[in-house]
Coordinates of C-alpha atoms in Angstrom, one line a residue:
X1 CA 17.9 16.0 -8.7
X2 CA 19.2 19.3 -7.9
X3 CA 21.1 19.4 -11.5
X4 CA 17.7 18.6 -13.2
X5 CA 15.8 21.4 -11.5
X6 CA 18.6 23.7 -12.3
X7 CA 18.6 22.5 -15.9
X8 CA 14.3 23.6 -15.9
X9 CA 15.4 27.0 -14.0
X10 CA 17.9 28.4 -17.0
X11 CA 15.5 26.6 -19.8
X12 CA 18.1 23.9 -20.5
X13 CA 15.2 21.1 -19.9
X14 CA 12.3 21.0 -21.7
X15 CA 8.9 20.3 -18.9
X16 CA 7.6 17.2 -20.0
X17 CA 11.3 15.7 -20.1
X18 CA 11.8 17.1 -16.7
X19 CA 8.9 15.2 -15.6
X20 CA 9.6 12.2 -17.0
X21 CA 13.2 12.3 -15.8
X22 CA 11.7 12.7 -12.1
X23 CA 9.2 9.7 -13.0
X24 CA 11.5 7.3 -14.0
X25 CA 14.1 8.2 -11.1
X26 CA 11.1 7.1 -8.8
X27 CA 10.0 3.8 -10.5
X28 CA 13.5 2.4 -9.7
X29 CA 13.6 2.6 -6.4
X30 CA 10.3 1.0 -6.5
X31 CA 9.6 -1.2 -2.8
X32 CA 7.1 -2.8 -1.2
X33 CA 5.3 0.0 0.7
X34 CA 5.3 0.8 3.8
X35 CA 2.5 3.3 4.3
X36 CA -0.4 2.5 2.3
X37 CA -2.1 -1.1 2.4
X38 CA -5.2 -2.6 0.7
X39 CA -7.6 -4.2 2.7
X40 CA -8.5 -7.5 0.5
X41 CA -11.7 -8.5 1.3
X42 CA -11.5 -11.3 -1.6
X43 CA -11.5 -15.2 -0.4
X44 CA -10.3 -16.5 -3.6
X45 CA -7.1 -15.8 -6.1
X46 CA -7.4 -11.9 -7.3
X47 CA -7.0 -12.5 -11.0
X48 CA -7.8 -8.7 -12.4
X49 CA -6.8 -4.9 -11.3
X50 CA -7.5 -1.9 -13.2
X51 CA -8.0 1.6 -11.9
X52 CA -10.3 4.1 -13.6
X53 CA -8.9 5.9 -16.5
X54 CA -10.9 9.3 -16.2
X55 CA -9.9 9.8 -12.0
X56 CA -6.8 7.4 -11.5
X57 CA -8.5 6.9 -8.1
X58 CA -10.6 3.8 -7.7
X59 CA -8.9 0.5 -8.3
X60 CA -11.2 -2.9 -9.5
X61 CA -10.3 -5.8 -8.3
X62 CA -11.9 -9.5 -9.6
X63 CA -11.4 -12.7 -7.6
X64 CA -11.9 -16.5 -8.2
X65 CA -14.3 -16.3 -5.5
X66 CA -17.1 -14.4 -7.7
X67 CA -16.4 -11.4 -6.0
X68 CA -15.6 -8.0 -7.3
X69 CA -14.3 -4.9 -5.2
X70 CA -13.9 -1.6 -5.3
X71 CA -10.9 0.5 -3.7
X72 CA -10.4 4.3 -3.4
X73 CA -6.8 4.9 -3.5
X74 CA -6.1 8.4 -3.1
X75 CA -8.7 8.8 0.2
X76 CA -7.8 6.3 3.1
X77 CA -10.5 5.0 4.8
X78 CA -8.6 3.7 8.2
X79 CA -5.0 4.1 9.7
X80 CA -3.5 2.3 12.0
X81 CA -2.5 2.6 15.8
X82 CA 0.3 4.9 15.0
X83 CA -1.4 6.8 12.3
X84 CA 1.5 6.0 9.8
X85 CA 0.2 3.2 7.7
X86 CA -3.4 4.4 5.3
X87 CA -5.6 1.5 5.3
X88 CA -7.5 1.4 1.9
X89 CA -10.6 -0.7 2.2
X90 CA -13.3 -1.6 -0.2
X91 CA -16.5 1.3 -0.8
X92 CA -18.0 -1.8 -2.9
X93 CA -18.3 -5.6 -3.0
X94 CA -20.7 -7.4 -5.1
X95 CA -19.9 -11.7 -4.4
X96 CA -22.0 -14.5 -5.2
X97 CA -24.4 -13.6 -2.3
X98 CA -25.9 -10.9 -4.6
X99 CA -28.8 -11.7 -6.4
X100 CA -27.3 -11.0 -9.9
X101 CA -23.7 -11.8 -9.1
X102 CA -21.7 -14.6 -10.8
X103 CA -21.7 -18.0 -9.8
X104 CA -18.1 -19.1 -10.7
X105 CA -14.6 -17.5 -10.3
X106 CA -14.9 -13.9 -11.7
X107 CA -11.6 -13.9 -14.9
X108 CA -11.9 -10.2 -15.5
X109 CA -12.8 -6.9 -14.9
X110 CA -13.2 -3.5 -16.3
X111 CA -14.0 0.5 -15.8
X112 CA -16.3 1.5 -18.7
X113 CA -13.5 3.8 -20.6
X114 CA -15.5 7.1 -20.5
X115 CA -16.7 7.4 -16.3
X116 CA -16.6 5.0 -13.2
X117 CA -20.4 4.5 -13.6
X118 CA -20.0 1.3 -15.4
X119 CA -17.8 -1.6 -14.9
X120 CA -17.9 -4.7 -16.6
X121 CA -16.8 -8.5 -15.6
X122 CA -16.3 -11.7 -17.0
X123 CA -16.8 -15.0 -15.4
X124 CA -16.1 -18.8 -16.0
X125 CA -19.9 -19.1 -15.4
X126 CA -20.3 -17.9 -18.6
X127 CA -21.3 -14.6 -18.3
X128 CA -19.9 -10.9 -19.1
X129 CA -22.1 -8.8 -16.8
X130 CA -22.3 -4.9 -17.4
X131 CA -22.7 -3.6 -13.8
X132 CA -23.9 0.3 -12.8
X133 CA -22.1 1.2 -10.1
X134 CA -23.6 3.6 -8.5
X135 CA -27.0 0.7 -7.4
X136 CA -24.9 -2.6 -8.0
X137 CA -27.4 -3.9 -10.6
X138 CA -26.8 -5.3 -13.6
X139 CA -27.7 -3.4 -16.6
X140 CA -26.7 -5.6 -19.4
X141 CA -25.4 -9.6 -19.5
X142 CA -24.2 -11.5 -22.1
X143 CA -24.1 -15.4 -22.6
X144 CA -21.1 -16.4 -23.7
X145 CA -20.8 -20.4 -25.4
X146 CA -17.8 -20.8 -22.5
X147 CA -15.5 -19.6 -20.3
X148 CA -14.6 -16.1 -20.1
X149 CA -10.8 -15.6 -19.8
X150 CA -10.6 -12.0 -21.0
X151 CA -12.3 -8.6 -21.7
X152 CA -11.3 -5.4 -23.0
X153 CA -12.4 -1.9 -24.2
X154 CA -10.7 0.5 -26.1
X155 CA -9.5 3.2 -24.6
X156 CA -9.4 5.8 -27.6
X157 CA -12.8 4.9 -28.8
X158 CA -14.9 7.2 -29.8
X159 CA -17.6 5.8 -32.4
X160 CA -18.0 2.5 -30.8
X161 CA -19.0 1.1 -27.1
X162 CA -17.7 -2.8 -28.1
X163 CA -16.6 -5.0 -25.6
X164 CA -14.1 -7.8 -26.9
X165 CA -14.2 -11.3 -24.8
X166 CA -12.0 -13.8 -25.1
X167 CA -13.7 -17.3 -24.3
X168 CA -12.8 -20.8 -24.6
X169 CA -14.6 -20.9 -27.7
X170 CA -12.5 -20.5 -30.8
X171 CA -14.5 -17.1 -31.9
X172 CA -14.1 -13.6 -30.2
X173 CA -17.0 -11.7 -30.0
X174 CA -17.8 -7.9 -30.1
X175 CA -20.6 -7.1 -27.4
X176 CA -22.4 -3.7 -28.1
X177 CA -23.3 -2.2 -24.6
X178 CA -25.6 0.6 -26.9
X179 CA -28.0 -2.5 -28.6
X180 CA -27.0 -5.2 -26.1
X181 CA -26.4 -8.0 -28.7
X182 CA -23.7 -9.4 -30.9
X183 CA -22.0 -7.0 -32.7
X184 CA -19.1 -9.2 -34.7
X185 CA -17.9 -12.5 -34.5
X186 CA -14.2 -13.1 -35.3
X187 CA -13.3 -16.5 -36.5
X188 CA -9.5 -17.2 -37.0
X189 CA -8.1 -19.4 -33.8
X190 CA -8.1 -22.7 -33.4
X191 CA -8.6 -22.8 -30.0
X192 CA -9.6 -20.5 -27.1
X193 CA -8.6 -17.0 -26.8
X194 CA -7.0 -15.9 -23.4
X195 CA -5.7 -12.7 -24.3
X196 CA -7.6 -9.4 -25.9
X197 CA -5.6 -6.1 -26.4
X198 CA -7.5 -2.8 -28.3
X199 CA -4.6 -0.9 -30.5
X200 CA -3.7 2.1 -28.4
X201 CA -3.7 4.2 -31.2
X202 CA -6.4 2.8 -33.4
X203 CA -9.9 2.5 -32.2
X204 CA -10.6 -0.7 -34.8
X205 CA -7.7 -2.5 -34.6
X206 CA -7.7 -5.5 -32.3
X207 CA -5.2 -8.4 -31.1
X208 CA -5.9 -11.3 -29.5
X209 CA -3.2 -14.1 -28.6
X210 CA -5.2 -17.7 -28.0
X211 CA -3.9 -20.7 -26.7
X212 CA -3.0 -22.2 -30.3
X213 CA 0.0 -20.0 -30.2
X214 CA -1.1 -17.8 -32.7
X215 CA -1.1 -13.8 -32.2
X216 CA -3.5 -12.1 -35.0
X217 CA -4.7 -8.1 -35.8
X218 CA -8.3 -7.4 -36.4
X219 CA -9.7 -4.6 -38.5
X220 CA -13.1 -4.6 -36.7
X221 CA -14.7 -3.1 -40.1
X222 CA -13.9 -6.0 -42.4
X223 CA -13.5 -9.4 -42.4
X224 CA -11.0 -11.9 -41.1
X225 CA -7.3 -11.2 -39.4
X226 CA -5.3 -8.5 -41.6
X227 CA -1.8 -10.1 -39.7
X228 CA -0.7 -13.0 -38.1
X229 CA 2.9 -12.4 -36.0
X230 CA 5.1 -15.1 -36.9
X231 CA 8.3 -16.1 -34.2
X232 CA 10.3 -16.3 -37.3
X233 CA 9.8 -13.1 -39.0
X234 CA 12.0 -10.8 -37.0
X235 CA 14.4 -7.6 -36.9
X236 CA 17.3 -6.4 -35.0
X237 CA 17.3 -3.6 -32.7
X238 CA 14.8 -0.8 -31.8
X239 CA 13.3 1.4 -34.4
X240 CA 14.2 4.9 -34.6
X241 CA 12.5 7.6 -33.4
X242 CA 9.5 9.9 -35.6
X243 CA 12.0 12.6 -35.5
X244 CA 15.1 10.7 -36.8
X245 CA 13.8 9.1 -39.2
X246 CA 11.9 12.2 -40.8
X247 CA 15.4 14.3 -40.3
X248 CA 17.0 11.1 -42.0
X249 CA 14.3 11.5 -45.2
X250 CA 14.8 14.7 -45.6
X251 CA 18.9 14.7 -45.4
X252 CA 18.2 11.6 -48.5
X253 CA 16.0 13.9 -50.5
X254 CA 17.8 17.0 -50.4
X255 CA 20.3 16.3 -52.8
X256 CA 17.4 15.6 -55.7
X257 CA 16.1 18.9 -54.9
X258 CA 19.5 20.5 -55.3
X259 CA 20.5 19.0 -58.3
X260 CA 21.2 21.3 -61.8
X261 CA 19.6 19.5 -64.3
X262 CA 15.6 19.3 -63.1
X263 CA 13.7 16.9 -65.4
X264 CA 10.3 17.3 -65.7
X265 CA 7.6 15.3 -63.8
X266 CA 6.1 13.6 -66.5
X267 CA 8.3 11.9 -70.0
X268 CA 8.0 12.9 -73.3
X269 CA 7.8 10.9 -76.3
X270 CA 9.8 11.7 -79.8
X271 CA 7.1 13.6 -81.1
X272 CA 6.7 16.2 -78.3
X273 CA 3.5 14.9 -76.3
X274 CA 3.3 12.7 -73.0
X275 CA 4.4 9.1 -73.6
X276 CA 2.3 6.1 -72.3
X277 CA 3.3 3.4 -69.7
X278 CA 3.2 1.2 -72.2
X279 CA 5.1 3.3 -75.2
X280 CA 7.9 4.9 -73.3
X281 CA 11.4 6.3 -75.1
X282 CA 14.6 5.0 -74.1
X283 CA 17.7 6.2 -75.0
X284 CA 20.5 4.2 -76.6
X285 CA 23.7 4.8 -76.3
X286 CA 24.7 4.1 -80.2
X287 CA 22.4 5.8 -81.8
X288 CA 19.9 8.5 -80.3
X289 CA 16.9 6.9 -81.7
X290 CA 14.7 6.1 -79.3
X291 CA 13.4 2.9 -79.0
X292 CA 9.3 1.8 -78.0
X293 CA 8.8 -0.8 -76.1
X294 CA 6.6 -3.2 -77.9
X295 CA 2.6 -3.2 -77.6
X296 CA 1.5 -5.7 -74.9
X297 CA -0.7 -7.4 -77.1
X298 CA 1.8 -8.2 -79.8
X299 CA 3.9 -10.2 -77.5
X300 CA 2.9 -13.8 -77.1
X301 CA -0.4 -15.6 -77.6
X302 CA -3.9 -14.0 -76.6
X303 CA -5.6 -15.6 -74.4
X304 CA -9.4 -14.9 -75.1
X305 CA -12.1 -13.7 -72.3
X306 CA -15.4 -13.8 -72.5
X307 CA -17.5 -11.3 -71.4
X308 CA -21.3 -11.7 -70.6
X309 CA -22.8 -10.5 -73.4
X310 CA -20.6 -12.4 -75.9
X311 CA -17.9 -10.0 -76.7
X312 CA -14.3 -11.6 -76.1
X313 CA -11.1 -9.7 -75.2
X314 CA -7.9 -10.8 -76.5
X315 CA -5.4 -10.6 -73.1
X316 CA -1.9 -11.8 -73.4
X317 CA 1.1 -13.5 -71.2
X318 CA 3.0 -10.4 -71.1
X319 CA -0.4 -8.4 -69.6
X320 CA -1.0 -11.0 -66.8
X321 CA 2.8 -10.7 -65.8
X322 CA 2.3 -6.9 -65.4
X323 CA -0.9 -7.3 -63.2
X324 CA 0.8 -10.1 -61.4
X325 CA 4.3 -8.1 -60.6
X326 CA 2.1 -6.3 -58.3
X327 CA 1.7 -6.9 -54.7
X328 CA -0.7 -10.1 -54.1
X329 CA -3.8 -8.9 -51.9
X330 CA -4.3 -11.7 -49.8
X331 CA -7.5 -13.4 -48.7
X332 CA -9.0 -11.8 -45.8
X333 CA -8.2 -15.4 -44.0
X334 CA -4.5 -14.8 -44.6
X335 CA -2.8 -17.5 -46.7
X336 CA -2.3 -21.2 -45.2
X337 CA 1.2 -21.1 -44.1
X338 CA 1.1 -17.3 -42.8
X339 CA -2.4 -18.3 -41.4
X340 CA -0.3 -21.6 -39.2
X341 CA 2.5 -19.1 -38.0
X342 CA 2.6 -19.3 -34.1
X343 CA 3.9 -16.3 -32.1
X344 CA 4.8 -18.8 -28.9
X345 CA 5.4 -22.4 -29.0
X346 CA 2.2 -22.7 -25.6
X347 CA -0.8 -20.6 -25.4
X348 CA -0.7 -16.6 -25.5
X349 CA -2.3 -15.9 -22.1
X350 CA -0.7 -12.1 -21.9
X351 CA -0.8 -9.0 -24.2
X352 CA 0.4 -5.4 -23.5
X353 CA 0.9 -2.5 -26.0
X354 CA 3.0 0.2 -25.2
X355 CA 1.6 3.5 -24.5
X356 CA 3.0 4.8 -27.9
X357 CA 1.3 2.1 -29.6
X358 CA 3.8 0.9 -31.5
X359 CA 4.9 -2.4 -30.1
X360 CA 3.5 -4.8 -28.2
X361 CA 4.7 -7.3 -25.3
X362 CA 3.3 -11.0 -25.2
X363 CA 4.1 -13.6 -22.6
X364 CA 3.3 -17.6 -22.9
X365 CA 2.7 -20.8 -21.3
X366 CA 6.5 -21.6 -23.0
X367 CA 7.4 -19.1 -20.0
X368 CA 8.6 -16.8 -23.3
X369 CA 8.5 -13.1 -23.4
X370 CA 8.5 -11.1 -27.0
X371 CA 8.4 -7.8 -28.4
X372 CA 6.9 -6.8 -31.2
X373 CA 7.1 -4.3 -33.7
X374 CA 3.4 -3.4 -34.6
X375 CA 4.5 -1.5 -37.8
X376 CA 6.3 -4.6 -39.4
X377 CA 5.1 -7.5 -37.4
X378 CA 8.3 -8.1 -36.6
X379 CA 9.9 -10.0 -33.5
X380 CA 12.4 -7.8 -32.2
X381 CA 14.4 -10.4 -31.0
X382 CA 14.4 -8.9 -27.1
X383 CA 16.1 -11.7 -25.1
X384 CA 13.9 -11.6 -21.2
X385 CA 15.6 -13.1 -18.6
X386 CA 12.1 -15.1 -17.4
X387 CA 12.6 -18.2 -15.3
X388 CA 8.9 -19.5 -15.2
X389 CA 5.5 -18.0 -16.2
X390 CA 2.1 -19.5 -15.3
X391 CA 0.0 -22.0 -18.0
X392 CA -2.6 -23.0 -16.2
X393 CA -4.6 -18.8 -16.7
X394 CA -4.5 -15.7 -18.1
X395 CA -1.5 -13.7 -16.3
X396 CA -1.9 -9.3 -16.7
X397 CA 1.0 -7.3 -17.5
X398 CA 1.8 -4.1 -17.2
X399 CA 4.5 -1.2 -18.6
X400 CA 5.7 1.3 -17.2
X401 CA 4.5 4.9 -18.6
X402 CA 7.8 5.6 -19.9
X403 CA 7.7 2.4 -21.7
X404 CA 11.1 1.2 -19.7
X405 CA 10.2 -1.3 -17.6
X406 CA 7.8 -4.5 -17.9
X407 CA 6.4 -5.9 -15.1
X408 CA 6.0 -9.4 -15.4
X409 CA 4.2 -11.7 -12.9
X410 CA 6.3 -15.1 -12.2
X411 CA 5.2 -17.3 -10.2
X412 CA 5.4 -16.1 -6.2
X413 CA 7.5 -12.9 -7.8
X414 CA 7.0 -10.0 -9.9
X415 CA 9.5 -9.4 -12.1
X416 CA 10.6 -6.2 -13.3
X417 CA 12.6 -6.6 -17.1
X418 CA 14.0 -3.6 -19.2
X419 CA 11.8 -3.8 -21.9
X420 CA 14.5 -3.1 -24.9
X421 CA 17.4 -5.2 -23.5
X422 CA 15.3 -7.8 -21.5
X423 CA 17.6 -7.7 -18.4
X424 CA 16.0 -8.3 -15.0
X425 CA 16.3 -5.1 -13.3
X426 CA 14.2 -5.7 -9.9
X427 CA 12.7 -8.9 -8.4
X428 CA 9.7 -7.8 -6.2
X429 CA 8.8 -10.8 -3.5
X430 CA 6.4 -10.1 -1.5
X431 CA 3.0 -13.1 -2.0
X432 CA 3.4 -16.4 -1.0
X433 CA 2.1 -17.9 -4.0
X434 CA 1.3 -17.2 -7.5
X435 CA 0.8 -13.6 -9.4
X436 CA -1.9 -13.3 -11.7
X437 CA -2.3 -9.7 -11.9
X438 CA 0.1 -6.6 -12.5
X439 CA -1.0 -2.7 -12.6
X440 CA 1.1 0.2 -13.1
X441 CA -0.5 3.5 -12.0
X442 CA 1.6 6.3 -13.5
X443 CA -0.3 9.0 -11.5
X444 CA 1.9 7.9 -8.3
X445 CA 4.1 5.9 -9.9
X446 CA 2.4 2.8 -7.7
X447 CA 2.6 -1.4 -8.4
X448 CA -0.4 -3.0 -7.8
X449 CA -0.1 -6.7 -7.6
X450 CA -2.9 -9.6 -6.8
X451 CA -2.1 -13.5 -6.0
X452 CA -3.6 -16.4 -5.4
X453 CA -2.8 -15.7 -1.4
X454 CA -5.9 -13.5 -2.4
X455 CA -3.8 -10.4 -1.1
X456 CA -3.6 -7.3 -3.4
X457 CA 0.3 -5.3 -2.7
X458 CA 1.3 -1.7 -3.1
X459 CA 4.4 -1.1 -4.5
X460 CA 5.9 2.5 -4.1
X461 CA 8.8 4.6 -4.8
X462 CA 11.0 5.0 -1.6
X463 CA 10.7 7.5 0.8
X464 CA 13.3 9.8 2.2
X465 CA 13.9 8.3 5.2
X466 CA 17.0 9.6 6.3
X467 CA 17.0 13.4 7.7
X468 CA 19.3 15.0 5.1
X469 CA 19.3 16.0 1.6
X470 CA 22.1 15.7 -0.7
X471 CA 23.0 19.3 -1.6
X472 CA 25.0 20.6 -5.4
X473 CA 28.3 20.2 -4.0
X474 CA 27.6 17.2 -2.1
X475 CA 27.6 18.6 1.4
X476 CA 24.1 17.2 3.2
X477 CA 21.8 19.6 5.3
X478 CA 18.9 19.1 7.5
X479 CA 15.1 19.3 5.5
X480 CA 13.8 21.5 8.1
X481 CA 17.1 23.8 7.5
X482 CA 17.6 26.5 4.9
X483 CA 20.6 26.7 2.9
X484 CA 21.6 29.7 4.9
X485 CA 21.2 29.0 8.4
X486 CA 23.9 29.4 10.7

């Protein structure tokens, strides 16, 4: 510690890497906590936690009792006898008593992206409710054809208000909270979809993972999947960084740039002019004639096309190699074979992107755990150390902001995996039965966990407990003590 803030002092260490050095020494010491609780007032398994992107301060909280609460996390409303532990209860609860609530277990639930006057949840009744918060009414519903499993919004929209679901039904739909209908319907699974996940750094791209196996990428403005992640189709290692890779381009273009003889951009014939594609000198080493490469017409035997108003165009062999040596554009459907590729051998019922957007984390009822490489598609071939992950629902990941550590829930512990080696590097036990839920909150560094013992966990850096400091040297002294005193 004290090296780091001498390092900031003298201008050695750049801010932001400062704080992110002080961030990730924090995350691993990571413990159950022993001064701040959450008062669950759920009766059911808490399946969903999300706290509010704009504040970081109130934390949702879904249950399978068809309730939803709502926690403030940075004010306390109680303390104990001693004063030592905060006791966080709920400011809100809407549960099926409520004369708009939701009659079945409650999947899901969201903050609107933009303020904490919205929140929206999803519910096996059916349902996606859009709730204002501020009078516990619904403002919008929509009916889905099944169960809701999932529901997200994207988090750098700014031309859209969409709400993906994930249902049972094969087809995820687009809900529009501005006209309060349909906006898109996605067809492409072949079975339900458990898992929804915007594109952190695309507001149109989508991924869903369903429970055939299959993992695909949605362009919201056109039709059908543009990518289907195959198991299969993977590379070694992590990607280099923006910054090596461009100091890598230019380090392979300089020597063009340096070279004596430049040539000129564009080739010209024998007879002074610009040559065509089609009519382009090359230079032979016996003689220094050039030679032309041969009309595309005069090679082979036309082919005739008819146009519509009678006219026919001679085309050749040679001319529909040359269109077809370019890259194949797809149907929007994919082909059949990439359009069968499976991405876990179970259902997909877990997503997570990385806060830099460029790969993504998917977990399955296979009790598998793969990275991706958004770029390329490519499995990154990331060995996890799982032991068993739940089939039966949906299960929420999360990543820490540094993009280090996973959190993973499984079963009656919550694992925490190094996300670019896969080793297990903390085992969190704390519930008595099964995780559903994981949230990181990189404003305090904070785990939130919910179970089906229907109790909701803080996890939280350590505390200095101990009355001394480690000093530069490594002599200790007291906290209330200067370095100076006698």
């Amino acid at each position: 510690m004290w090296k780091e803030i001498g390092d900031r002092e003298f201008g050695k260490l750049r801010t932001n890497l400062f704080r992110n050095r002080i961030k990730s020494s924090r995350i691993s010491s990571i413990q159950l906590s022993n001064y701040k609780d959450i008062v669950s007032p759920h009766r059911g398994a808490v399946n969903s936690l999300q706290v509010d992107l704009t504040e970081g301060r109130y934390l949702l909280s879904s249950a399978s009792d068809a309730s939803v609460a709502v926690y403030d996390i940075q004010r306390a409303t109680d303390y104990d006898g001693s004063g030592l532990i905060a006791k966080h209860k709920h400011i809100l609860l809407v549960d099926k008593q409520h004369e708009q609530g939701h009659k079945y277990a409650i999947s899901t639930a969201i903050w609107y992206p933009i303020d904490t006057g919205l929140f929206i949840t999803g519910s096996y009744d059916h349902y996606v409710n859009v709730w204002d918060t501020n009078t516990t009414q619904v403002v919008i519903n929509f009916k889905m054809p099944g169960k809701v499993y999932k529901t997200a919004m994207s988090p750098v929209a700014t031309s859209h208000m969409l709400i993906a679901v994930g249902s049972e039904d094969v087809q995820v739909r687009l809900c529009d909270i501005s006209s309060g209908a349909f906006a898109h319907t996605l067809s492409g699974h072949r079975d339900g979809v458990m898992s929804v996940e915007w594109s952190a750094s695309s507001e149109w791209v989508l991924i869903t993972g369903g429970c055939d196996g299959a993992i695909r990428f949605w362009d919201i403005r056109r039709a059908g999947c543009f990518r289907v992640l195959d198991q299969s189709h993977s590379q070694l290692g992590r990607r280099p960084t923006l910054l090596t890779r461009s100091t890598a381009n230019k380090r392979a273009q300089k020597p063009h740039s340096c070279s004596l003889g430049l040539q000129s951009p564009t080739p010209k014939s024998s007879s002074g002019g610009p040559s065509s594609a089609k009519g382009r000198p090359s230079q032979n080493n016996n003689n220094n004639k050039p030679s032309v490469i041969p009309q595309v017409g005069s090679v082979g035997r036309p082919s005739q096309k008819k146009m519509g108003n009678g006219v026919s165009i001679k085309q050749s062999a040679s001319a529909r190699q040359v269109r077809g040596s370019g890259k194949q554009r797809l149907h929007p459907g994919m082909l059949s074979s990439q359009d069968r590729a499976t991405a876990h051998y179970g259902a997909v019922n877990g997503l997570k992107v990385t806060n830099d957007g460029m790969y993504l984390l998917s977990a399955g009822s296979d009790s598998r755990l793969r990275l991706w490489d958004i770029e390329s598609g490519c499995n990154t071939l990331v060995n996890y150390e799982t032991s068993r992950l739940q089939a039966t629902k949906a299960i929420q990941l999360a990543i820490s902001h540094d993009s280090t550590l996973a959190f993973v829930p499984c079963m009656s512990t919550t694992k925490a995996f190094d996300l670019w080696s896969g080793k297990t590097m903390m085992d969190l036990r704390g519930h008595y039965e099964n995780v559903n839920c994981c949230l990181y909150d990189s404003l305090d560094q904070e785990l939130y966990t919910g179970s089906n013992d229907r109790k909701i966990l803080v996890w939280s850096p350590s505390k200095v407990t101990t009355e001394e400091l480690e000093g530069r040297d490594g002599q200790t002294f007291a906290i209330d003590q200067d370095n100076w005193s006698d």
